[in-house]
mmCIF file with all atom_site columns, C-alpha atoms in Angstrom:
data_model
loop_
_atom_site.group_PDB
_atom_site.id
_atom_site.type_symbol
_atom_site.label_atom_id
_atom_site.label_alt_id
_atom_site.label_comp_id
_atom_site.label_asym_id
_atom_site.label_entity_id
_atom_site.label_seq_id
_atom_site.pdbx_PDB_ins_code
_atom_site.Cartn_x
_atom_site.Cartn_y
_atom_site.Cartn_z
_atom_site.occupancy
_atom_site.B_iso_or_equiv
_atom_site.pdbx_formal_charge
_atom_site.auth_seq_id
_atom_site.auth_comp_id
_atom_site.auth_asym_id
_atom_site.auth_atom_id
_atom_site.pdbx_PDB_model_num
ATOM 1  C CA . MET A 1 1  ? 0.046   0.072   0.097   1.00 59.00 ? 346 MET A CA 1
ATOM 2  C CA . GLY A 1 2  ? 1.241   3.506   -0.633  1.00 80.00 ? 347 GLY A CA 1
ATOM 3  C CA . ARG A 1 3  ? 2.440   5.520   2.179   1.00 88.00 ? 348 ARG A CA 1
ATOM 4  C CA . VAL A 1 4  ? 0.013   8.362   1.829   1.00 88.00 ? 349 VAL A CA 1
ATOM 5  C CA . PHE A 1 5  ? -2.770  5.668   2.241   1.00 80.00 ? 350 PHE A CA 1
ATOM 6  C CA . LEU A 1 6  ? -1.171  4.246   5.337   1.00 85.00 ? 351 LEU A CA 1
ATOM 7  C CA . ASP A 1 7  ? -0.842  7.719   6.792   1.00 88.00 ? 352 ASP A CA 1
ATOM 8  C CA . LEU A 1 8  ? -4.477  8.306   6.020   1.00 85.00 ? 353 LEU A CA 1
ATOM 9  C CA . LEU A 1 9  ? -5.457  4.915   8.051   1.00 82.00 ? 354 LEU A CA 1
ATOM 10 C CA . ASP A 1 10 ? -3.178  6.028   10.866  1.00 87.00 ? 355 ASP A CA 1
ATOM 11 C CA . LYS A 1 11 ? -4.840  9.380   11.172  1.00 90.00 ? 356 LYS A CA 1
ATOM 12 C CA . ALA A 1 12 ? -8.401  7.769   10.910  1.00 87.00 ? 357 ALA A CA 1
ATOM 13 C CA . GLU A 1 13 ? -7.440  5.214   13.569  1.00 88.00 ? 358 GLU A CA 1
ATOM 14 C CA . LYS A 1 14 ? -6.111  7.877   15.987  1.00 91.00 ? 359 LYS A CA 1
ATOM 15 C CA . LYS A 1 15 ? -9.417  9.592   15.832  1.00 91.00 ? 360 LYS A CA 1
ATOM 16 C CA . GLY A 1 16 ? -11.374 6.471   16.304  1.00 89.00 ? 361 GLY A CA 1
ATOM 17 C CA . VAL A 1 17 ? -12.728 6.001   12.979  1.00 85.00 ? 362 VAL A CA 1
ATOM 18 C CA . LYS A 1 18 ? -13.013 2.461   11.531  1.00 78.00 ? 363 LYS A CA 1
ATOM 19 C CA . LEU A 1 19 ? -12.548 1.957   7.827   1.00 75.00 ? 364 LEU A CA 1
ATOM 20 C CA . VAL A 1 20 ? -13.793 -1.490  6.657   1.00 76.00 ? 365 VAL A CA 1
ATOM 21 C CA . PHE A 1 21 ? -13.438 -2.607  2.906   1.00 83.00 ? 366 PHE A CA 1
ATOM 22 C CA . GLY A 1 22 ? -15.439 -5.432  1.163   1.00 92.00 ? 367 GLY A CA 1
ATOM 23 C CA . LEU A 1 23 ? -19.002 -6.376  0.599   1.00 95.00 ? 368 LEU A CA 1
ATOM 24 C CA . GLU A 1 24 ? -19.100 -8.532  3.750   1.00 94.00 ? 369 GLU A CA 1
ATOM 25 C CA . ALA A 1 25 ? -17.272 -6.049  6.072   1.00 91.00 ? 370 ALA A CA 1
ATOM 26 C CA . GLN A 1 26 ? -19.531 -3.227  5.003   1.00 93.00 ? 371 GLN A CA 1
ATOM 27 C CA . GLY A 1 27 ? -22.551 -5.383  5.766   1.00 95.00 ? 372 GLY A CA 1
ATOM 28 C CA . HIS A 1 28 ? -23.851 -5.081  2.137   1.00 98.00 ? 373 HIS A CA 1
ATOM 29 C CA . ILE A 1 29 ? -24.657 -8.901  1.524   1.00 98.00 ? 374 ILE A CA 1
ATOM 30 C CA . PRO A 1 30 ? -28.073 -8.879  3.185   1.00 98.00 ? 375 PRO A CA 1
ATOM 31 C CA . THR A 1 31 ? -28.893 -6.035  1.082   1.00 98.00 ? 376 THR A CA 1
ATOM 32 C CA . ILE A 1 32 ? -27.534 -7.871  -2.203  1.00 98.00 ? 377 ILE A CA 1
ATOM 33 C CA . GLU A 1 33 ? -29.394 -11.033 -1.405  1.00 98.00 ? 378 GLU A CA 1
ATOM 34 C CA . ALA A 1 34 ? -32.721 -9.159  -0.656  1.00 97.00 ? 379 ALA A CA 1
ATOM 35 C CA . ILE A 1 35 ? -32.712 -7.315  -3.942  1.00 97.00 ? 380 ILE A CA 1
ATOM 36 C CA . ILE A 1 36 ? -31.695 -10.544 -5.893  1.00 96.00 ? 381 ILE A CA 1
ATOM 37 C CA . SER A 1 37 ? -34.337 -12.563 -3.929  1.00 94.00 ? 382 SER A CA 1
ATOM 38 C CA . ARG A 1 38 ? -36.892 -9.670  -4.690  1.00 93.00 ? 383 ARG A CA 1
ATOM 39 C CA . TYR A 1 39 ? -36.213 -10.022 -8.485  1.00 91.00 ? 384 TYR A CA 1
ATOM 40 C CA . ASN A 1 40 ? -36.249 -13.954 -8.317  1.00 90.00 ? 385 ASN A CA 1
ATOM 41 C CA . SER A 1 41 ? -39.647 -14.062 -6.688  1.00 88.00 ? 386 SER A CA 1
ATOM 42 C CA . ARG A 1 42 ? -41.170 -12.295 -9.587  1.00 81.00 ? 387 ARG A CA 1
ATOM 43 C CA . GLY A 1 43 ? -40.914 -15.341 -11.799 1.00 71.00 ? 388 GLY A CA 1
ATOM 44 C CA . ASN A 1 44 ? -38.995 -14.176 -14.592 1.00 62.00 ? 389 ASN A CA 1
ATOM 45 C CA . THR A 1 45 ? -38.979 -16.327 -17.654 1.00 59.00 ? 390 THR A CA 1
ATOM 46 C CA . ASP A 1 46 ? -36.646 -16.465 -20.348 1.00 58.00 ? 391 ASP A CA 1
ATOM 47 C CA . PRO A 1 47 ? -38.480 -16.818 -23.691 1.00 59.00 ? 392 PRO A CA 1
ATOM 48 C CA . PHE A 1 48 ? -35.677 -18.651 -25.267 1.00 61.00 ? 393 PHE A CA 1
ATOM 49 C CA . SER A 1 49 ? -35.487 -21.472 -22.939 1.00 59.00 ? 394 SER A CA 1
ATOM 50 C CA . ASN A 1 50 ? -37.391 -24.260 -21.785 1.00 57.00 ? 395 ASN A CA 1
ATOM 51 C CA . GLU A 1 51 ? -36.323 -23.468 -18.169 1.00 61.00 ? 396 GLU A CA 1
ATOM 52 C CA . ASP A 1 52 ? -39.085 -22.150 -15.926 1.00 63.00 ? 397 ASP A CA 1
ATOM 53 C CA . SER A 1 53 ? -37.263 -19.099 -14.559 1.00 71.00 ? 398 SER A CA 1
ATOM 54 C CA . VAL A 1 54 ? -34.029 -17.012 -14.957 1.00 77.00 ? 399 VAL A CA 1
ATOM 55 C CA . ASP A 1 55 ? -31.852 -16.507 -11.946 1.00 87.00 ? 400 ASP A CA 1
ATOM 56 C CA . MET A 1 56 ? -31.798 -12.874 -11.850 1.00 91.00 ? 401 MET A CA 1
ATOM 57 C CA . ILE A 1 57 ? -28.303 -12.881 -10.075 1.00 94.00 ? 402 ILE A CA 1
ATOM 58 C CA . TYR A 1 58 ? -26.874 -12.843 -13.785 1.00 93.00 ? 403 TYR A CA 1
ATOM 59 C CA . SER A 1 59 ? -28.901 -9.674  -14.855 1.00 93.00 ? 404 SER A CA 1
ATOM 60 C CA . ARG A 1 60 ? -27.223 -6.524  -15.582 1.00 95.00 ? 405 ARG A CA 1
ATOM 61 C CA . TYR A 1 61 ? -30.133 -4.366  -14.250 1.00 95.00 ? 406 TYR A CA 1
ATOM 62 C CA . VAL A 1 62 ? -30.152 -6.247  -10.871 1.00 96.00 ? 407 VAL A CA 1
ATOM 63 C CA . TRP A 1 63 ? -26.650 -5.298  -10.472 1.00 98.00 ? 408 TRP A CA 1
ATOM 64 C CA . GLU A 1 64 ? -27.222 -1.652  -11.435 1.00 98.00 ? 409 GLU A CA 1
ATOM 65 C CA . GLU A 1 65 ? -29.944 -1.378  -8.794  1.00 98.00 ? 410 GLU A CA 1
ATOM 66 C CA . ILE A 1 66 ? -27.653 -3.245  -6.120  1.00 98.00 ? 411 ILE A CA 1
ATOM 67 C CA . GLY A 1 67 ? -24.875 -0.793  -7.114  1.00 98.00 ? 412 GLY A CA 1
ATOM 68 C CA . LYS A 1 68 ? -27.141 2.448   -6.389  1.00 98.00 ? 413 LYS A CA 1
ATOM 69 C CA . ALA A 1 69 ? -28.305 0.675   -3.063  1.00 98.00 ? 414 ALA A CA 1
ATOM 70 C CA . ILE A 1 70 ? -24.998 0.135   -1.715  1.00 98.00 ? 415 ILE A CA 1
ATOM 71 C CA . GLY A 1 71 ? -22.966 2.840   -3.221  1.00 97.00 ? 416 GLY A CA 1
ATOM 72 C CA . TRP A 1 72 ? -20.604 0.594   -5.290  1.00 97.00 ? 417 TRP A CA 1
ATOM 73 C CA . ASP A 1 73 ? -20.062 0.279   -8.936  1.00 97.00 ? 418 ASP A CA 1
ATOM 74 C CA . PRO A 1 74 ? -22.358 -2.438  -10.312 1.00 98.00 ? 419 PRO A CA 1
ATOM 75 C CA . LEU A 1 75 ? -19.522 -4.588  -11.986 1.00 97.00 ? 420 LEU A CA 1
ATOM 76 C CA . ALA A 1 76 ? -17.490 -4.382  -8.845  1.00 96.00 ? 421 ALA A CA 1
ATOM 77 C CA . ALA A 1 77 ? -20.303 -5.269  -6.660  1.00 98.00 ? 422 ALA A CA 1
ATOM 78 C CA . ALA A 1 78 ? -21.194 -8.381  -8.911  1.00 98.00 ? 423 ALA A CA 1
ATOM 79 C CA . LEU A 1 79 ? -17.460 -9.566  -8.840  1.00 97.00 ? 424 LEU A CA 1
ATOM 80 C CA . HIS A 1 80 ? -17.048 -9.321  -5.421  1.00 97.00 ? 425 HIS A CA 1
ATOM 81 C CA . TYR A 1 81 ? -20.273 -11.015 -4.627  1.00 98.00 ? 426 TYR A CA 1
ATOM 82 C CA . PHE A 1 82 ? -19.493 -13.942 -6.859  1.00 97.00 ? 427 PHE A CA 1
ATOM 83 C CA . GLN A 1 83 ? -16.062 -14.059 -5.132  1.00 96.00 ? 428 GLN A CA 1
ATOM 84 C CA . TYR A 1 84 ? -17.734 -14.201 -1.986  1.00 96.00 ? 429 TYR A CA 1
ATOM 85 C CA . LEU A 1 85 ? -20.136 -16.849 -2.958  1.00 96.00 ? 430 LEU A CA 1
ATOM 86 C CA . ASP A 1 86 ? -17.305 -18.831 -4.426  1.00 96.00 ? 431 ASP A CA 1
ATOM 87 C CA . GLU A 1 87 ? -15.321 -18.581 -0.968  1.00 93.00 ? 432 GLU A CA 1
ATOM 88 C CA . LYS A 1 88 ? -18.540 -19.526 0.970   1.00 92.00 ? 433 LYS A CA 1
ATOM 89 C CA . ARG A 1 89 ? -19.288 -22.692 -1.105  1.00 92.00 ? 434 ARG A CA 1
ATOM 90 C CA . SER A 1 90 ? -15.475 -23.668 -0.729  1.00 90.00 ? 435 SER A CA 1
ATOM 91 C CA . HIS A 1 91 ? -15.532 -23.401 2.847   1.00 84.00 ? 436 HIS A CA 1
ATOM 92 C CA . GLU A 1 92 ? -18.844 -25.115 3.066   1.00 85.00 ? 437 GLU A CA 1
ATOM 93 C CA . THR A 1 93 ? -17.452 -27.988 1.027   1.00 85.00 ? 438 THR A CA 1
ATOM 94 C CA . SER A 1 94 ? -14.100 -28.217 3.081   1.00 82.00 ? 439 SER A CA 1
ATOM 95 C CA . SER A 1 95 ? -16.176 -28.342 6.169   1.00 76.00 ? 440 SER A CA 1
ATOM 96 C CA . LYS A 1 96 ? -18.170 -31.415 5.340   1.00 64.00 ? 441 LYS A CA 1
#
């Protein structure tokens, strides 16, 4: 990390300000999952598929709403959320 950034962290710590990074650390996972669940509960169907519904976790529009709700870039939020899911599944698999 750059010296300027480390100095900023030191100043924040001295003033009692806690800086957290990441979806999980910032408490955004429940918000993301609620928005995805809301879209999935609408019964979205894909006219080009035989499947009953589409998982809206893959929809650009859902991530645009999520980005606005949590103050993140939509693509960054999606990438970090998929990484979170991958780590969560990996942990669940290894603990069995």
